[in-house]
mmCIF file with all atom_site columns, C-alpha atoms in Angstrom:
data_model
loop_
_atom_site.group_PDB
_atom_site.id
_atom_site.type_symbol
_atom_site.label_atom_id
_atom_site.label_alt_id
_atom_site.label_comp_id
_atom_site.label_asym_id
_atom_site.label_entity_id
_atom_site.label_seq_id
_atom_site.pdbx_PDB_ins_code
_atom_site.Cartn_x
_atom_site.Cartn_y
_atom_site.Cartn_z
_atom_site.occupancy
_atom_site.B_iso_or_equiv
_atom_site.pdbx_formal_charge
_atom_site.auth_seq_id
_atom_site.auth_comp_id
_atom_site.auth_asym_id
_atom_site.auth_atom_id
_atom_site.pdbx_PDB_model_num
ATOM 1   C CA . GLN A 1 1   ? 53.246 -70.596 178.102 1.00 82.00 ? 248 GLN A CA 1
ATOM 2   C CA . VAL A 1 2   ? 53.126 -69.748 182.469 1.00 92.00 ? 249 VAL A CA 1
ATOM 3   C CA . GLN A 1 3   ? 54.682 -71.871 184.089 1.00 95.00 ? 250 GLN A CA 1
ATOM 4   C CA . LEU A 1 4   ? 53.423 -72.655 188.051 1.00 96.00 ? 251 LEU A CA 1
ATOM 5   C CA . VAL A 1 5   ? 54.617 -73.374 190.930 1.00 97.00 ? 252 VAL A CA 1
ATOM 6   C CA . GLU A 1 6   ? 52.624 -73.958 194.875 1.00 97.00 ? 253 GLU A CA 1
ATOM 7   C CA . SER A 1 7   ? 53.326 -73.583 197.880 1.00 96.00 ? 254 SER A CA 1
ATOM 8   C CA . GLY A 1 8   ? 50.799 -73.560 201.134 1.00 97.00 ? 255 GLY A CA 1
ATOM 9   C CA . GLY A 1 9   ? 50.556 -76.971 201.797 1.00 96.00 ? 256 GLY A CA 1
ATOM 10  C CA . GLY A 1 10  ? 51.197 -78.666 205.277 1.00 97.00 ? 257 GLY A CA 1
ATOM 11  C CA . LEU A 1 11  ? 49.789 -80.905 208.137 1.00 97.00 ? 258 LEU A CA 1
ATOM 12  C CA . VAL A 1 12  ? 46.386 -79.718 209.869 1.00 98.00 ? 259 VAL A CA 1
ATOM 13  C CA . GLN A 1 13  ? 44.168 -81.222 212.062 1.00 98.00 ? 260 GLN A CA 1
ATOM 14  C CA . PRO A 1 14  ? 41.007 -81.889 211.215 1.00 98.00 ? 261 PRO A CA 1
ATOM 15  C CA . GLY A 1 15  ? 38.545 -78.450 211.389 1.00 98.00 ? 262 GLY A CA 1
ATOM 16  C CA . GLY A 1 16  ? 41.474 -76.535 210.926 1.00 98.00 ? 263 GLY A CA 1
ATOM 17  C CA . SER A 1 17  ? 42.684 -73.832 207.637 1.00 98.00 ? 264 SER A CA 1
ATOM 18  C CA . LEU A 1 18  ? 45.322 -73.696 205.043 1.00 98.00 ? 265 LEU A CA 1
ATOM 19  C CA . ARG A 1 19  ? 46.426 -70.744 203.019 1.00 98.00 ? 266 ARG A CA 1
ATOM 20  C CA . LEU A 1 20  ? 47.235 -72.258 198.871 1.00 98.00 ? 267 LEU A CA 1
ATOM 21  C CA . SER A 1 21  ? 49.691 -69.930 196.725 1.00 98.00 ? 268 SER A CA 1
ATOM 22  C CA . CYS A 1 22  ? 50.435 -71.098 193.431 1.00 98.00 ? 269 CYS A CA 1
ATOM 23  C CA . ALA A 1 23  ? 53.589 -68.762 192.024 1.00 97.00 ? 270 ALA A CA 1
ATOM 24  C CA . ALA A 1 24  ? 52.593 -67.804 187.751 1.00 95.00 ? 271 ALA A CA 1
ATOM 25  C CA . SER A 1 25  ? 55.559 -66.682 185.881 1.00 90.00 ? 272 SER A CA 1
ATOM 26  C CA . GLY A 1 26  ? 55.946 -66.339 181.808 1.00 82.00 ? 273 GLY A CA 1
ATOM 27  C CA . SER A 1 27  ? 53.153 -64.883 180.143 1.00 78.00 ? 274 SER A CA 1
ATOM 28  C CA . ILE A 1 28  ? 50.580 -63.103 179.907 1.00 90.00 ? 275 ILE A CA 1
ATOM 29  C CA . PHE A 1 29  ? 48.941 -64.021 184.048 1.00 92.00 ? 276 PHE A CA 1
ATOM 30  C CA . SER A 1 30  ? 46.071 -61.817 183.621 1.00 93.00 ? 277 SER A CA 1
ATOM 31  C CA . THR A 1 31  ? 44.786 -63.874 180.616 1.00 94.00 ? 278 THR A CA 1
ATOM 32  C CA . TYR A 1 32  ? 44.419 -67.207 182.035 1.00 95.00 ? 279 TYR A CA 1
ATOM 33  C CA . ASP A 1 33  ? 41.395 -68.801 183.888 1.00 97.00 ? 280 ASP A CA 1
ATOM 34  C CA . MET A 1 34  ? 43.253 -70.078 187.448 1.00 98.00 ? 281 MET A CA 1
ATOM 35  C CA . SER A 1 35  ? 41.852 -73.651 188.910 1.00 98.00 ? 282 SER A CA 1
ATOM 36  C CA . TRP A 1 36  ? 42.508 -76.381 191.577 1.00 98.00 ? 283 TRP A CA 1
ATOM 37  C CA . TYR A 1 37  ? 42.399 -79.949 191.590 1.00 98.00 ? 284 TYR A CA 1
ATOM 38  C CA . ARG A 1 38  ? 43.815 -82.516 194.160 1.00 98.00 ? 285 ARG A CA 1
ATOM 39  C CA . GLN A 1 39  ? 43.962 -86.262 193.569 1.00 98.00 ? 286 GLN A CA 1
ATOM 40  C CA . ALA A 1 40  ? 44.055 -88.567 197.164 1.00 96.00 ? 287 ALA A CA 1
ATOM 41  C CA . PRO A 1 41  ? 45.933 -91.485 197.555 1.00 91.00 ? 288 PRO A CA 1
ATOM 42  C CA . GLY A 1 42  ? 44.077 -94.422 194.817 1.00 94.00 ? 289 GLY A CA 1
ATOM 43  C CA . LYS A 1 43  ? 41.107 -91.624 192.588 1.00 96.00 ? 290 LYS A CA 1
ATOM 44  C CA . GLN A 1 44  ? 41.576 -90.340 190.012 1.00 97.00 ? 291 GLN A CA 1
ATOM 45  C CA . ARG A 1 45  ? 41.500 -86.087 189.808 1.00 97.00 ? 292 ARG A CA 1
ATOM 46  C CA . GLU A 1 46  ? 38.669 -84.096 191.002 1.00 98.00 ? 293 GLU A CA 1
ATOM 47  C CA . TRP A 1 47  ? 38.141 -80.653 190.476 1.00 98.00 ? 294 TRP A CA 1
ATOM 48  C CA . VAL A 1 48  ? 37.686 -78.269 193.071 1.00 98.00 ? 295 VAL A CA 1
ATOM 49  C CA . ALA A 1 49  ? 37.436 -74.179 192.353 1.00 98.00 ? 296 ALA A CA 1
ATOM 50  C CA . THR A 1 50  ? 37.693 -72.500 189.350 1.00 98.00 ? 297 THR A CA 1
ATOM 51  C CA . ILE A 1 51  ? 38.523 -68.811 189.357 1.00 98.00 ? 298 ILE A CA 1
ATOM 52  C CA . THR A 1 52  ? 38.037 -67.150 185.747 1.00 98.00 ? 299 THR A CA 1
ATOM 53  C CA . THR A 1 53  ? 39.524 -63.998 184.003 1.00 97.00 ? 300 THR A CA 1
ATOM 54  C CA . ARG A 1 54  ? 37.078 -62.015 185.616 1.00 96.00 ? 301 ARG A CA 1
ATOM 55  C CA . ALA A 1 55  ? 36.647 -63.396 188.623 1.00 96.00 ? 302 ALA A CA 1
ATOM 56  C CA . LEU A 1 56  ? 34.302 -65.450 188.121 1.00 98.00 ? 303 LEU A CA 1
ATOM 57  C CA . THR A 1 57  ? 34.097 -68.642 190.370 1.00 98.00 ? 304 THR A CA 1
ATOM 58  C CA . ASN A 1 58  ? 33.003 -71.873 191.015 1.00 98.00 ? 305 ASN A CA 1
ATOM 59  C CA . TYR A 1 59  ? 33.630 -74.840 193.188 1.00 98.00 ? 306 TYR A CA 1
ATOM 60  C CA . ALA A 1 60  ? 32.564 -77.872 193.494 1.00 98.00 ? 307 ALA A CA 1
ATOM 61  C CA . ASP A 1 61  ? 29.863 -79.168 196.303 1.00 98.00 ? 308 ASP A CA 1
ATOM 62  C CA . SER A 1 62  ? 32.263 -80.968 198.043 1.00 97.00 ? 309 SER A CA 1
ATOM 63  C CA . VAL A 1 63  ? 33.754 -77.642 198.883 1.00 98.00 ? 310 VAL A CA 1
ATOM 64  C CA . LYS A 1 64  ? 31.796 -75.164 197.733 1.00 98.00 ? 311 LYS A CA 1
ATOM 65  C CA . GLY A 1 65  ? 30.640 -72.924 201.659 1.00 97.00 ? 312 GLY A CA 1
ATOM 66  C CA . ARG A 1 66  ? 35.191 -73.509 202.888 1.00 98.00 ? 313 ARG A CA 1
ATOM 67  C CA . PHE A 1 67  ? 36.656 -73.041 200.397 1.00 98.00 ? 314 PHE A CA 1
ATOM 68  C CA . THR A 1 68  ? 37.497 -69.378 198.019 1.00 98.00 ? 315 THR A CA 1
ATOM 69  C CA . ILE A 1 69  ? 39.274 -68.764 195.540 1.00 98.00 ? 316 ILE A CA 1
ATOM 70  C CA . SER A 1 70  ? 41.410 -65.756 194.741 1.00 98.00 ? 317 SER A CA 1
ATOM 71  C CA . ARG A 1 71  ? 43.459 -64.652 192.276 1.00 97.00 ? 318 ARG A CA 1
ATOM 72  C CA . ASP A 1 72  ? 46.301 -61.872 192.277 1.00 97.00 ? 319 ASP A CA 1
ATOM 73  C CA . ASN A 1 73  ? 47.559 -59.962 188.652 1.00 95.00 ? 320 ASN A CA 1
ATOM 74  C CA . VAL A 1 74  ? 49.182 -57.840 190.040 1.00 95.00 ? 321 VAL A CA 1
ATOM 75  C CA . LYS A 1 75  ? 51.309 -60.626 192.064 1.00 95.00 ? 322 LYS A CA 1
ATOM 76  C CA . ASN A 1 76  ? 50.253 -63.121 189.810 1.00 96.00 ? 323 ASN A CA 1
ATOM 77  C CA . THR A 1 77  ? 49.166 -65.220 192.694 1.00 97.00 ? 324 THR A CA 1
ATOM 78  C CA . ALA A 1 78  ? 45.287 -67.523 192.485 1.00 98.00 ? 325 ALA A CA 1
ATOM 79  C CA . SER A 1 79  ? 45.050 -68.836 195.823 1.00 98.00 ? 326 SER A CA 1
ATOM 80  C CA . LEU A 1 80  ? 42.772 -71.641 198.105 1.00 98.00 ? 327 LEU A CA 1
ATOM 81  C CA . GLN A 1 81  ? 41.884 -70.151 201.230 1.00 98.00 ? 328 GLN A CA 1
ATOM 82  C CA . MET A 1 82  ? 40.612 -73.836 202.490 1.00 98.00 ? 329 MET A CA 1
ATOM 83  C CA . ASN A 1 83  ? 38.724 -73.945 206.026 1.00 98.00 ? 330 ASN A CA 1
ATOM 84  C CA . SER A 1 84  ? 36.343 -76.849 207.805 1.00 98.00 ? 331 SER A CA 1
ATOM 85  C CA . LEU A 1 85  ? 39.253 -78.764 206.466 1.00 98.00 ? 332 LEU A CA 1
ATOM 86  C CA . LYS A 1 86  ? 38.170 -82.132 206.767 1.00 97.00 ? 333 LYS A CA 1
ATOM 87  C CA . PRO A 1 87  ? 40.122 -85.934 206.770 1.00 97.00 ? 334 PRO A CA 1
ATOM 88  C CA . GLU A 1 88  ? 38.731 -86.117 203.254 1.00 96.00 ? 335 GLU A CA 1
ATOM 89  C CA . ASP A 1 89  ? 40.112 -82.934 201.664 1.00 98.00 ? 336 ASP A CA 1
ATOM 90  C CA . THR A 1 90  ? 44.018 -84.818 201.606 1.00 98.00 ? 337 THR A CA 1
ATOM 91  C CA . ALA A 1 91  ? 44.702 -85.456 198.191 1.00 98.00 ? 338 ALA A CA 1
ATOM 92  C CA . VAL A 1 92  ? 47.772 -82.950 196.821 1.00 98.00 ? 339 VAL A CA 1
ATOM 93  C CA . TYR A 1 93  ? 46.676 -79.723 195.334 1.00 98.00 ? 340 TYR A CA 1
ATOM 94  C CA . SER A 1 94  ? 47.588 -79.532 192.208 1.00 98.00 ? 341 SER A CA 1
ATOM 95  C CA . CYS A 1 95  ? 46.990 -75.166 190.135 1.00 97.00 ? 342 CYS A CA 1
ATOM 96  C CA . ASN A 1 96  ? 46.408 -75.493 186.176 1.00 97.00 ? 343 ASN A CA 1
ATOM 97  C CA . ALA A 1 97  ? 45.960 -72.916 184.309 1.00 97.00 ? 344 ALA A CA 1
ATOM 98  C CA . ALA A 1 98  ? 43.436 -72.157 180.774 1.00 96.00 ? 345 ALA A CA 1
ATOM 99  C CA . ARG A 1 99  ? 43.876 -70.489 178.129 1.00 94.00 ? 346 ARG A CA 1
ATOM 100 C CA . GLY A 1 100 ? 42.112 -72.010 175.586 1.00 91.00 ? 347 GLY A CA 1
ATOM 101 C CA . ARG A 1 101 ? 43.906 -75.370 174.270 1.00 89.00 ? 348 ARG A CA 1
ATOM 102 C CA . LEU A 1 102 ? 46.272 -73.976 176.421 1.00 88.00 ? 349 LEU A CA 1
ATOM 103 C CA . HIS A 1 103 ? 47.075 -75.606 180.154 1.00 92.00 ? 350 HIS A CA 1
ATOM 104 C CA . SER A 1 104 ? 49.430 -75.218 182.789 1.00 95.00 ? 351 SER A CA 1
ATOM 105 C CA . TRP A 1 105 ? 50.037 -77.515 186.163 1.00 96.00 ? 352 TRP A CA 1
ATOM 106 C CA . GLY A 1 106 ? 52.358 -76.834 188.711 1.00 95.00 ? 353 GLY A CA 1
ATOM 107 C CA . GLN A 1 107 ? 54.277 -80.401 190.611 1.00 95.00 ? 354 GLN A CA 1
ATOM 108 C CA . GLY A 1 108 ? 51.820 -80.105 193.205 1.00 96.00 ? 355 GLY A CA 1
ATOM 109 C CA . THR A 1 109 ? 51.216 -80.118 197.671 1.00 97.00 ? 356 THR A CA 1
ATOM 110 C CA . GLN A 1 110 ? 50.657 -82.243 200.052 1.00 98.00 ? 357 GLN A CA 1
ATOM 111 C CA . VAL A 1 111 ? 47.350 -81.297 201.982 1.00 98.00 ? 358 VAL A CA 1
ATOM 112 C CA . THR A 1 112 ? 46.948 -83.478 204.896 1.00 98.00 ? 359 THR A CA 1
ATOM 113 C CA . VAL A 1 113 ? 43.645 -83.127 207.095 1.00 98.00 ? 360 VAL A CA 1
ATOM 114 C CA . SER A 1 114 ? 44.567 -85.612 209.811 1.00 97.00 ? 361 SER A CA 1
ATOM 115 C CA . SER A 1 115 ? 44.698 -85.807 214.118 1.00 94.00 ? 362 SER A CA 1
#
């Protein structure tokens, strides 16, 4: 099973950008679909974006056009480039690796968008 570690979170002003990274180890990274989820205080976790093993991407409507998910199967990383950030993007962002019924989660990284 793959182990995941996120990084890149922090405090950013509205309109700013952040790039999150998810480093994977312990299994064959290229065989997993990779996704990002987020959970804001007092809210349920929500799906943000997915990149499949074939590099097909899909986004939640709330982030479409602002966020870009990517993967590097050599470096075993998945990334989420977040532009034009809004206060409502504030959440703990977690990456997920999925292969069939197998799911692995990272510990999450905090993103705070505030002036």
